[in-house]
Coordinates of C-alpha atoms and ligand atoms in Angstrom, one line a residue:
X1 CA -6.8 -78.1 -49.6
X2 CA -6.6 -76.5 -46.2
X3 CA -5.4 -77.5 -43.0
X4 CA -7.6 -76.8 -40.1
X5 CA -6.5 -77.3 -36.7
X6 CA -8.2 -76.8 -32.9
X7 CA -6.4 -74.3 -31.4
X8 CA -6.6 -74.4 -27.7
X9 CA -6.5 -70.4 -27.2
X10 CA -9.7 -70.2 -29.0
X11 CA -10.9 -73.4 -28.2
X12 CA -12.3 -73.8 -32.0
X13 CA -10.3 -75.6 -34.8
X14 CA -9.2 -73.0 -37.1
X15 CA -7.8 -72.4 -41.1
X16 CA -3.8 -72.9 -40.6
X17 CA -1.3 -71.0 -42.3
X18 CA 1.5 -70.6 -41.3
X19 CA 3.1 -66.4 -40.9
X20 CA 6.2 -66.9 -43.6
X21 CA 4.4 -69.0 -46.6
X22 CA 5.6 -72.5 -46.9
X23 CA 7.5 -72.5 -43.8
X24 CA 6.3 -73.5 -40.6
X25 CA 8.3 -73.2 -37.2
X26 CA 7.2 -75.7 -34.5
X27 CA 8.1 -76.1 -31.1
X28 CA 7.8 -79.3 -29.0
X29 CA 8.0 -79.1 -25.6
X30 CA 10.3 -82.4 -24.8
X31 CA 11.2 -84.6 -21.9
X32 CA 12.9 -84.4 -18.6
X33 CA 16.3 -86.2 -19.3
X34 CA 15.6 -87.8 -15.5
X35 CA 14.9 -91.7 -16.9
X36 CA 13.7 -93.6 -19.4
X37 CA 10.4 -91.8 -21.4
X38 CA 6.8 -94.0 -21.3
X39 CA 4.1 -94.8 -23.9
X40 CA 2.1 -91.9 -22.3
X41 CA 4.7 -89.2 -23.1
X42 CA 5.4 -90.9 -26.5
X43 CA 1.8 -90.3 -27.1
X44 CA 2.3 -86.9 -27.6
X45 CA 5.6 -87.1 -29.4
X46 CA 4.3 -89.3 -31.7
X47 CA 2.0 -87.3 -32.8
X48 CA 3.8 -84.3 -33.4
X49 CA 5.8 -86.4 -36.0
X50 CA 2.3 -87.2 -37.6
X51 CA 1.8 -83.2 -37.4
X52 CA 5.0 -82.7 -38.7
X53 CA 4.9 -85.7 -41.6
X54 CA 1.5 -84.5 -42.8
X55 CA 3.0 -80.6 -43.0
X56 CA 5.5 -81.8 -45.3
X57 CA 3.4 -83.5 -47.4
X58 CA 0.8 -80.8 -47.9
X59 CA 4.3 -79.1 -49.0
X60 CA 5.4 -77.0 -46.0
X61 CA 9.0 -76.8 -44.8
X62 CA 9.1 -77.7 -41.1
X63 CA 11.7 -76.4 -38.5
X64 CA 11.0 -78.0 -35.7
X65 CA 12.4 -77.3 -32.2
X66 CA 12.1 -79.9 -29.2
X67 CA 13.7 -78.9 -25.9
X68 CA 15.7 -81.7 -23.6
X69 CA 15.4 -80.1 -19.4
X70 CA 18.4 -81.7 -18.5
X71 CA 18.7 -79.6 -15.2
X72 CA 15.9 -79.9 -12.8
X73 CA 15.1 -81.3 -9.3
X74 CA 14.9 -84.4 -10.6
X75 CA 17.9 -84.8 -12.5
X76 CA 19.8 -83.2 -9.9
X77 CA 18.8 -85.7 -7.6
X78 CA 19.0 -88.8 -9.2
X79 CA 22.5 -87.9 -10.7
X80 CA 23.3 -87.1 -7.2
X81 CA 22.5 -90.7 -6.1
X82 CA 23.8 -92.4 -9.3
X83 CA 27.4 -90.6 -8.1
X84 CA 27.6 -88.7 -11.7
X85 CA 27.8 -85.1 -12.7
X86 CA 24.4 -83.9 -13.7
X87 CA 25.9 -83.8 -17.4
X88 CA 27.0 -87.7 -17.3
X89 CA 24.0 -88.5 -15.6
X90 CA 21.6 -86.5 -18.4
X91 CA 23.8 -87.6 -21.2
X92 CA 22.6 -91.6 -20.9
X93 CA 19.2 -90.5 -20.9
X94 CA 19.7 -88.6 -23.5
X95 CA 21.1 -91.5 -25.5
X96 CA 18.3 -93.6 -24.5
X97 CA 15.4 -90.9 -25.9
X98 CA 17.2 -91.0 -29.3
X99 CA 17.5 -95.1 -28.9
X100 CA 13.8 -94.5 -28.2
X101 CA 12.5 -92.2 -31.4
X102 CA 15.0 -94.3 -33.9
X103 CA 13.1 -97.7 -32.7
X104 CA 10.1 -95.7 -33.1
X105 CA 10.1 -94.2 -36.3
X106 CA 10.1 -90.6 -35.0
X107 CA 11.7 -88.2 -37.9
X108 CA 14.6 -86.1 -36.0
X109 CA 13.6 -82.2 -35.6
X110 CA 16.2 -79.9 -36.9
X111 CA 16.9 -78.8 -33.1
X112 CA 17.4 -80.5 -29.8
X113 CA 18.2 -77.5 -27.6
X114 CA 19.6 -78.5 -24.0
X115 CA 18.9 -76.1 -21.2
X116 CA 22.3 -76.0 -20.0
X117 CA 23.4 -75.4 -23.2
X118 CA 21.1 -72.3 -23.3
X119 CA 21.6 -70.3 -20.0
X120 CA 23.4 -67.2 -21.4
X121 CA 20.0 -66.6 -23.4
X122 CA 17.8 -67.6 -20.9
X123 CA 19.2 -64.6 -18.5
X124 CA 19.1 -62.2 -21.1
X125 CA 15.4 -63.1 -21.2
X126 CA 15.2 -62.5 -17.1
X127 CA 17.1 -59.3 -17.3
X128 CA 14.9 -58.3 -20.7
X129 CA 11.5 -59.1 -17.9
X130 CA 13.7 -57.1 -14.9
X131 CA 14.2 -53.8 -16.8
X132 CA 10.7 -53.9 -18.4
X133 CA 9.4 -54.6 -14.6
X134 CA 7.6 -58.1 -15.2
X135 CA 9.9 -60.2 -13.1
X136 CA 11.4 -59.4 -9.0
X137 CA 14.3 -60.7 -7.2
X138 CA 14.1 -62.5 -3.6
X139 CA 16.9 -63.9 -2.3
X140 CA 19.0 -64.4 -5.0
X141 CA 15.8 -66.2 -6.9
X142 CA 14.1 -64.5 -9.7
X143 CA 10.1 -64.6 -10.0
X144 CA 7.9 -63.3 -12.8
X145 CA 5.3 -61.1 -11.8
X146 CA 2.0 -62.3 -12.7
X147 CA -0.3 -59.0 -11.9
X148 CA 1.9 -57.7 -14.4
X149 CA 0.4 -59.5 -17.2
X150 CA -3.3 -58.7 -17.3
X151 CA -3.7 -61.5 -20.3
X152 CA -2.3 -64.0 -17.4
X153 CA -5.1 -67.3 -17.8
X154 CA -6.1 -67.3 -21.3
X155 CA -4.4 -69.8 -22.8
X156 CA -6.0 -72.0 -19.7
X157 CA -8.9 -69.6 -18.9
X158 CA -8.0 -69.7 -15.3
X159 CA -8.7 -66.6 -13.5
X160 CA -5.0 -66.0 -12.2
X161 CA -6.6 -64.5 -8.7
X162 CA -8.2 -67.6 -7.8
X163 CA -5.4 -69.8 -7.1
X164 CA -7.7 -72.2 -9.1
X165 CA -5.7 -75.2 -10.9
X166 CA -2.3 -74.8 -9.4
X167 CA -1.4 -78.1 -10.5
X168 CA 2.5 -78.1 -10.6
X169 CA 4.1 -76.2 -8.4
X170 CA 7.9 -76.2 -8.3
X171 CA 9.4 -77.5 -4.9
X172 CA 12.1 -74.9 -4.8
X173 CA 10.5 -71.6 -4.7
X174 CA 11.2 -69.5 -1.6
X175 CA 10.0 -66.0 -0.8
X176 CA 7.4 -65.1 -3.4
X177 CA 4.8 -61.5 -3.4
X178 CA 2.2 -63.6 -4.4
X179 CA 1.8 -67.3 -4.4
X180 CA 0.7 -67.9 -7.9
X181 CA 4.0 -66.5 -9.4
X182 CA 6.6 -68.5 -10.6
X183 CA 10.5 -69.0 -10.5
X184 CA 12.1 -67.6 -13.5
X185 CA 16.0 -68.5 -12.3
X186 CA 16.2 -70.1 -8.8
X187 CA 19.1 -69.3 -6.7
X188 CA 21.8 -72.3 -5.8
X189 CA 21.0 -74.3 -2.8
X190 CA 23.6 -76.5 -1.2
X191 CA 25.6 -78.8 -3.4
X192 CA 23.4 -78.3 -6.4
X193 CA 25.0 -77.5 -9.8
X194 CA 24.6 -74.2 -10.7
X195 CA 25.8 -71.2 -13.3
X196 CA 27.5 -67.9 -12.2
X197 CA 25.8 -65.6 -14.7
X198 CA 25.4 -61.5 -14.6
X199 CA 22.2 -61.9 -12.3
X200 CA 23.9 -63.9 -10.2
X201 CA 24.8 -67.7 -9.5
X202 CA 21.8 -69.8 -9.9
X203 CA 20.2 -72.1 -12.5
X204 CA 16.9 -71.6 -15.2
X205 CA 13.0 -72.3 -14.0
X206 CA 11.7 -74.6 -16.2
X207 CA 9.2 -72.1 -18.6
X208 CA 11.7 -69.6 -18.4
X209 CA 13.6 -72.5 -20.8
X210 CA 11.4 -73.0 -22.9
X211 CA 10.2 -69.2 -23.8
X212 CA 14.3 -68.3 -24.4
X213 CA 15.3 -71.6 -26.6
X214 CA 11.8 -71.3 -28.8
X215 CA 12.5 -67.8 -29.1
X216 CA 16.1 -67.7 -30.2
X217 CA 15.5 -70.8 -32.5
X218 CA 12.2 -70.0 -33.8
X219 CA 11.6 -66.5 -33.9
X220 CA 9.3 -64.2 -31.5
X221 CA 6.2 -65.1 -32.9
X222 CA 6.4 -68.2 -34.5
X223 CA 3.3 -70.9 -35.7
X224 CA 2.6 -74.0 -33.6
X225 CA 3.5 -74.7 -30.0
X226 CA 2.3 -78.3 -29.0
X227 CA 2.3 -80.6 -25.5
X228 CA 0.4 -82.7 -23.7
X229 CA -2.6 -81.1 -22.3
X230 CA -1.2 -81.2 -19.0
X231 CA 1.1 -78.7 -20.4
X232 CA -1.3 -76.0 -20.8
X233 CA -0.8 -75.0 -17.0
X234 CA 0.9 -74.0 -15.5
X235 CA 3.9 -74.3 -18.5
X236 CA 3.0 -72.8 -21.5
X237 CA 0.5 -70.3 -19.6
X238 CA 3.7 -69.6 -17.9
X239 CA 5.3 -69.7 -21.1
X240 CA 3.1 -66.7 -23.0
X241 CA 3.7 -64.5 -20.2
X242 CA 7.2 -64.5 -20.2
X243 CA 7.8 -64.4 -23.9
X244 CA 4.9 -61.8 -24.7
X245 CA 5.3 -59.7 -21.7
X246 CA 9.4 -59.9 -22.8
X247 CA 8.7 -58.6 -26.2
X248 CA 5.1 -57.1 -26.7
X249 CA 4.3 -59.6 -29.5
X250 CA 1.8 -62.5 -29.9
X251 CA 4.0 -65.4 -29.1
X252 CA 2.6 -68.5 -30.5
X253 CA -0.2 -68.4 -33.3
X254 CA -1.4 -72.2 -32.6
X255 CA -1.2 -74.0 -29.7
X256 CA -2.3 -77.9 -30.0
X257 CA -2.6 -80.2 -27.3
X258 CA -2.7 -84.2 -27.3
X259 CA -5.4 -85.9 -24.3
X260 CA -3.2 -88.3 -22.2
X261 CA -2.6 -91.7 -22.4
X262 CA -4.5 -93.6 -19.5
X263 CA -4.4 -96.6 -17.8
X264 CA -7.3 -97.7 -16.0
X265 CA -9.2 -94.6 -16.0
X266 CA -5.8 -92.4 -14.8
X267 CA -2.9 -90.7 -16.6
X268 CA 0.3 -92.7 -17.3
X269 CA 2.8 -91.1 -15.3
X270 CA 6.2 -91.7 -13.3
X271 CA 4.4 -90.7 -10.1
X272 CA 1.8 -93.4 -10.3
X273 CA 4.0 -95.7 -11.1
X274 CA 1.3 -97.2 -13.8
X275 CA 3.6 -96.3 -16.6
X276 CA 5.1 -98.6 -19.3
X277 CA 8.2 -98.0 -21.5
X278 CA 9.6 -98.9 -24.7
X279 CA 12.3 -101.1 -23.5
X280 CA 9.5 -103.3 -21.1
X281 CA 6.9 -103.7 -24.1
X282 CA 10.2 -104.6 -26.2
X283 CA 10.7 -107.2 -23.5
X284 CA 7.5 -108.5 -24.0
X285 CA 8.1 -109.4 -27.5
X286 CA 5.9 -106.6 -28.9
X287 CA 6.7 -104.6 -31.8
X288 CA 7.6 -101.0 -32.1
X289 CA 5.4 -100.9 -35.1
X290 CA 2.7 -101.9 -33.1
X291 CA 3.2 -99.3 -30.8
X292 CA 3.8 -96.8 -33.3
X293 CA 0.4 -97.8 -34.9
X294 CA -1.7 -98.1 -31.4
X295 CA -0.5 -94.5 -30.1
X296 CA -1.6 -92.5 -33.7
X297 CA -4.6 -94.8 -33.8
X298 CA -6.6 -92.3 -32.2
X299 CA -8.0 -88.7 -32.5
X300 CA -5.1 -87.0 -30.1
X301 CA -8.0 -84.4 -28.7
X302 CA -9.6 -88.0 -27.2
X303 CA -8.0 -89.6 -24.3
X304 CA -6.6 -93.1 -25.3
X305 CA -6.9 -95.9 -22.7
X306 CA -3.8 -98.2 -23.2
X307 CA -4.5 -102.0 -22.8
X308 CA -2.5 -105.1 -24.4
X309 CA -5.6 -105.9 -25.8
X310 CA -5.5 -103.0 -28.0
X311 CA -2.3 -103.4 -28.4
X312 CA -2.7 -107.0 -30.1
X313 CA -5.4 -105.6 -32.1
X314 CA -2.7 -102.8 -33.8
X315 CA -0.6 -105.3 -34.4
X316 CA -3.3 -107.5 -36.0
X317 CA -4.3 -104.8 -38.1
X318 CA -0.6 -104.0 -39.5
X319 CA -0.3 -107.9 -39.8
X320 CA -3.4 -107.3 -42.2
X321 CA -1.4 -104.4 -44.1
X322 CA 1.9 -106.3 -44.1
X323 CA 0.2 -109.7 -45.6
X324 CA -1.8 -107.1 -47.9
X325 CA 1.4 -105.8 -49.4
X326 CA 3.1 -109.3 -49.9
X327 CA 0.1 -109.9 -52.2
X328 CA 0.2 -106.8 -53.7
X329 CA 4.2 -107.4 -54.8
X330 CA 3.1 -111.3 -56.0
X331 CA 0.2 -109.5 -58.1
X332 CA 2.8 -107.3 -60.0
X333 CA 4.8 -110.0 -61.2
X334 CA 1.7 -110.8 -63.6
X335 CA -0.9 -108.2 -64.0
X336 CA -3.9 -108.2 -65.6
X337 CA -4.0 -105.8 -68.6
X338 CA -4.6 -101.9 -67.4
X339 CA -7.3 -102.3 -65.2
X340 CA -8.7 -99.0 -64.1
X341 CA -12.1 -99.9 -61.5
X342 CA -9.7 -100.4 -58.7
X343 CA -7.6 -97.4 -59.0
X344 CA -10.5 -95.2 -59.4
X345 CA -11.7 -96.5 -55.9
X346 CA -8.6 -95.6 -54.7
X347 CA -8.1 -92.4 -55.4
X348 CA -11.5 -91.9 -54.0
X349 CA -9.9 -93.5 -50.5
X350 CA -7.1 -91.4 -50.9
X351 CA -8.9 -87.8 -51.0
X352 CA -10.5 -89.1 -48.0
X353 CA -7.2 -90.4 -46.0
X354 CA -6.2 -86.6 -46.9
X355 CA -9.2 -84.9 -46.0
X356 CA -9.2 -86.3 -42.5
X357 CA -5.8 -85.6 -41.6
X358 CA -6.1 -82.4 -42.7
X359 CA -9.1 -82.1 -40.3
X360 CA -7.2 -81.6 -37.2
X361 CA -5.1 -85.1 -38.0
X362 CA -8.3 -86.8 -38.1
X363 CA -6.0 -90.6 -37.6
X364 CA -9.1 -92.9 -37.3
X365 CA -11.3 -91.2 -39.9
X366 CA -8.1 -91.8 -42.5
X367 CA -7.8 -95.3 -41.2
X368 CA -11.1 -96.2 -41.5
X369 CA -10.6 -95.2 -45.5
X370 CA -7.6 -97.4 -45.6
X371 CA -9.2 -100.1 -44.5
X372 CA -11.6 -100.0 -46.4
X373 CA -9.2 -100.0 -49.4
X374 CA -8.2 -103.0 -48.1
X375 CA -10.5 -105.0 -48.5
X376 CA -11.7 -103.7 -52.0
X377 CA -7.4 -104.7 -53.1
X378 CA -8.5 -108.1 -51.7
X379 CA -11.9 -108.7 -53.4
X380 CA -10.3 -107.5 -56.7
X381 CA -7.2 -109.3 -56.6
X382 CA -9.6 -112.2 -55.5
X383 CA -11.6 -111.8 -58.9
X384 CA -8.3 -111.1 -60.9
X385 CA -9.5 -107.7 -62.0
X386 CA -5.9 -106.0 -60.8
X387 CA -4.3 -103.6 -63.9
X388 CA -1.2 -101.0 -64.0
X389 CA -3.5 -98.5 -63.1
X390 CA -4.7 -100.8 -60.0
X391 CA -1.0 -101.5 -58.8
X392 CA 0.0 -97.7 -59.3
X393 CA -2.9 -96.1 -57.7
X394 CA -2.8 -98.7 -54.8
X395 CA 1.1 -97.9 -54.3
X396 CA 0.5 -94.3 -54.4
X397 CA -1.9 -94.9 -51.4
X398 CA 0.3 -96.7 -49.4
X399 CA 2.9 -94.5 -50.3
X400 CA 0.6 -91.7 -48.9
X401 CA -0.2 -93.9 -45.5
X402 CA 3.3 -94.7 -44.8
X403 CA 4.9 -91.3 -45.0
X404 CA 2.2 -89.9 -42.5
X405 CA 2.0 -92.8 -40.1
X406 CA 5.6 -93.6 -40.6
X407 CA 4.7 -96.9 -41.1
X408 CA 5.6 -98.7 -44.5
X409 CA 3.2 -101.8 -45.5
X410 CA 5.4 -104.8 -45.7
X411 CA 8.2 -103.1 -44.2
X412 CA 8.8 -106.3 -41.5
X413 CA 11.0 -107.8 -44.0
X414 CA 14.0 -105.0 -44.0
X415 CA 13.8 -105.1 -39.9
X416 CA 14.9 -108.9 -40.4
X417 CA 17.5 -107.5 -42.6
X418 CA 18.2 -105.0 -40.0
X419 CA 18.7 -107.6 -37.5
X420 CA 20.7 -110.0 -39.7
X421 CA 23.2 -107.3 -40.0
X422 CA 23.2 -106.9 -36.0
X423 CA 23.8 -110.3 -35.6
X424 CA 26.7 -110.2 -38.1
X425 CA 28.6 -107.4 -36.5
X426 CA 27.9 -109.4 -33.3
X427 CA 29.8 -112.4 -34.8
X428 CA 32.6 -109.8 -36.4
X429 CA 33.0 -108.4 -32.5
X430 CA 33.4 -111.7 -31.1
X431 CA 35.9 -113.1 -33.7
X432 CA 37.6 -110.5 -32.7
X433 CA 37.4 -111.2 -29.2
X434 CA 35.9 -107.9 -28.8
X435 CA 33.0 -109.4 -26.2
X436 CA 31.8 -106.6 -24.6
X437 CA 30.9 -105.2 -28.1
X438 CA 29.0 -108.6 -28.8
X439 CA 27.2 -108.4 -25.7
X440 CA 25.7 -105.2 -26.2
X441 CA 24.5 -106.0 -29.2
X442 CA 22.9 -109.0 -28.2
X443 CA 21.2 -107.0 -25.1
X444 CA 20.5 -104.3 -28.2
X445 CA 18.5 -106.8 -30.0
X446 CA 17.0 -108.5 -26.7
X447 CA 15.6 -104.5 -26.0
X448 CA 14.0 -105.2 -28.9
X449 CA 12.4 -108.2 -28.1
X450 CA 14.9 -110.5 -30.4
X451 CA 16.3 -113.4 -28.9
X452 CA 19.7 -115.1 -30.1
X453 CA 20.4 -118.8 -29.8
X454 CA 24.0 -119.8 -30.8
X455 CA 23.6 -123.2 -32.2
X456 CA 25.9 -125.4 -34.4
X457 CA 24.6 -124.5 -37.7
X458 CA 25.3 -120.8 -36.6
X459 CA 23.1 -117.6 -35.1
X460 CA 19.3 -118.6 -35.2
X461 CA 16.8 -115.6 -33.8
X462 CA 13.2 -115.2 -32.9
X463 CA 10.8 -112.7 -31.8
X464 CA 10.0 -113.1 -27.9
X465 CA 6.6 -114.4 -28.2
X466 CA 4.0 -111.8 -26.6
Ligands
AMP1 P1 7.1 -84.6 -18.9 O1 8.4 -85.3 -19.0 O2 6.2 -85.0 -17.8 O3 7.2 -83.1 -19.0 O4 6.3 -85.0 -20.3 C1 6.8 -84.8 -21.6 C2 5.7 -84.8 -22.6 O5 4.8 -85.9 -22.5 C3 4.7 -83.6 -22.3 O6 4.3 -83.0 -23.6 C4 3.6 -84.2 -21.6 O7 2.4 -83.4 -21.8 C5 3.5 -85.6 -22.2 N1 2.8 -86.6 -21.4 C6 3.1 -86.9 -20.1 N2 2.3 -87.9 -19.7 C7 1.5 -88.2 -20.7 C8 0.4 -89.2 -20.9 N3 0.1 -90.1 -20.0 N4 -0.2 -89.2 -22.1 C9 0.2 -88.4 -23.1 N5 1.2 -87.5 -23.0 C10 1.8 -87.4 -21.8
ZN2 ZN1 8.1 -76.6 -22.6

């Protein structure tokens, strides 16, 4: 078994393995803590957990690092608005991300590095760039030099010159040699937060963040880096220059990119306003499970156009797997001898399931085999030709499904338990006249498309319909 993955530096999928055997270090670059996340973003968080699931069950250990920028213009802003300090401000959206993975099924990464939280490291990086000559000081702002670093482009294979594919450029950058570089640690402006530090008072550029928390959590050279392709530049172009021009070592062996998540024909995103969150397809009764199933549907190199049509049609399919895996539990209570012509067939499924996702996460190719397993469960359940063997093999291939997709066949059944036991501390808080309590619940569960209705005989819920 090997892994192959495309690696954008090369622009060719490649063998993986990762530098220290059986361990691989990851780093994901995460969200702005600003608002609530959308479907596009959790596109590409979603699936680095398939990365990370499939890792660990081709038997690697994954440490897996996924930044929060909770100081930016954006947060400084809107905190500014909202009346908070930027740190009450971030911390709710904060909360709300991990609200988000949890209803998601997204495994926790062993580090959630804040920015703030970083900044001592992130000036020794600047004044590591200052001695070696990479990075100048204007006004108090810091700016990394990019005729410095003749590799400068090839991650995006921009010529650096051109000016070509300036896509993002920060707001606050004030006197600069050359246009194309970029803000290391920007000096204070009026009433912003910011940190007195030994280069001075100022706060972090965004890259410079990323290069000092991967580094000192990871390693200097460590195995995969990962974003959405709009990520490629300017921020982890950005990213390499810092870190490699810092330290003189490769900085990242693999970088992998997910395509976006569009919506007629452009990119989800804040700015265009075409976005969609958890909490609004929550609202409209749909299930995170569907979600979860719809965004790791397909390839992540191909862009994914988001509809509600599709989005009935993933839940349609796990309503096939879930009713599949009732029958499958009914069959066991009285199976039919050994059986054996089943299982076969499924291990054949399973070695292709595998063999696709280790194909650069092939998700529709290993879909298409489970499907197909599907139906051959049904036709010899149908026929009453379902053994041990059968049963064990089958379990072994949902077993195999779920912990990749992080979606368990059948699993519907302990989210009504989940519920039921919401809806009992909500009638513990209110006997104890604790309302507020109750209340939040109840929104909890309406967030998650579950309606209460107090009637006589008790609690009664439903799902909002879609
Ligand atoms: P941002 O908060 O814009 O930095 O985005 C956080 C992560 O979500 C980054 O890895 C982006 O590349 C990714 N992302 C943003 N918009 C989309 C989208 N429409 N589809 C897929 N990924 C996205
Ligand atoms: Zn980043």
């Amino acid at each position: 078994m090997t892994l192959r993955f495309h690696n954008t530096l090369t622009r060719r999928e490649e063998a993986f393995e990762p530098l220290r055997p059986g361990e691989v270090r990851l780093y994901t670059c995460g969200p702005t803590v600003y608002d609530h996340a959308h479907i596009g973003n959790f596109r590409t968080y979603l699936w680095e957990d398939l990365l990370r699931r499939h890792l660990k069950l081709r038997g690697h250990r994954v440490t897996q690092v996924m930044n929060l920028t909770d100081v930016d213009d954006k947060t400084i802003a809107n905190a500014r608005s909202a009346g908070l300090t930027l740190e009450d401000y971030t911390r709710r959206y904060i909360d709300a991300f991990f609200e988000d993975l949890d209803a998601l099924g997204i495994e926790r990464a062993e580090h959630y590095p804040r920015a703030t939280a970083f900044i001592p490291e992130i000036v020794r990086l600047v004044q590591r760039l200052l001695q070696k000559g990479h990075v100048y000081e204007s006004r108090g702002s810091f700016y990394f030099k990019i005729s410095s670093f003749p590799h400068y482009g090839r991650l995006s294979r921009l010529d650096a010159a051109s000016g070509a594919g300036q896509s993002r450029i920060d707001s606050d950058e004030y006197d600069k040699d050359n246009p194309r570089d970029f803000a290391v640690w920007k000096a204070p402006r009026d009433g912003e937060p910011f940190w007195q530090t030994e280069i001075g008072p100022g706060r972090p550029g965004w890259h410079m963040e990323c290069s000092a928390m991967s580094m000192h959590l990871l390693g200097e050279t460590f195995d995969i880096h990962t974003g959405g392709v709009d990520n490629i530049f300017p921020h982890h172009e950005n990213e390499i220059a810092q870190s490699e021009a810092a330290t003189g070592k490769p900085f990242v062996r693999y970088w992998m990119h997910a395509a976006h998540l569009i919506v007629d024909g452009e990119k989800m995103s804040k700015s265009k306003g075409n976005y969609l969150t958890l909490r609004d397809l929550a609202a409209r009764g749909y299930d995170m499970r569907a979600i979860r199933f719809m965004l790791l549907s397909v390839h992540y190199r191909k862009p994914l156009n988001f509809t509600f049509e599709g989005l009935s049609q993933a839940q349609a399919a796990l309503t096939r797997l879930d009713d599949l895996a009732g029958r499958i539990e009914q069959a066991a209570a009285g199976l039919q001898g050994e059986g054996g012509a089943l299982a076969a067939t499924a291990g054949e499924r399973l070695r292709g399931m595998l063999a696709d996702l280790d194909s650069d996460l092939n998700t529709a190719g290993a879909l298409g085999h489970l499907f197909e397993l599907v139906r051959e469960i049904h036709s010899a359940l149908d026929s009453g030709q379902f053994g041990r063997r059968d049963l064990e093999a089958v379990r072994e291939v949902l077993g195999a499904f779920a912990s990749v997709f992080g979606i368990r066949p059948g699993q519907r059944v302990d989210l009504d338990a989940e519920i039921e036991s919401a809806i009992r501390r909500r009638s513990e808080a209110r006997a104890r006249r604790d309302f507020d309590e109750a209340d939040r619940i109840r929104d909890d569960l309406l967030g998650h498309g579950i309606v209460l209705e107090d009637t006589p005989q008790g609690v009664r819920w439903k799902r909002k319909s879609a």
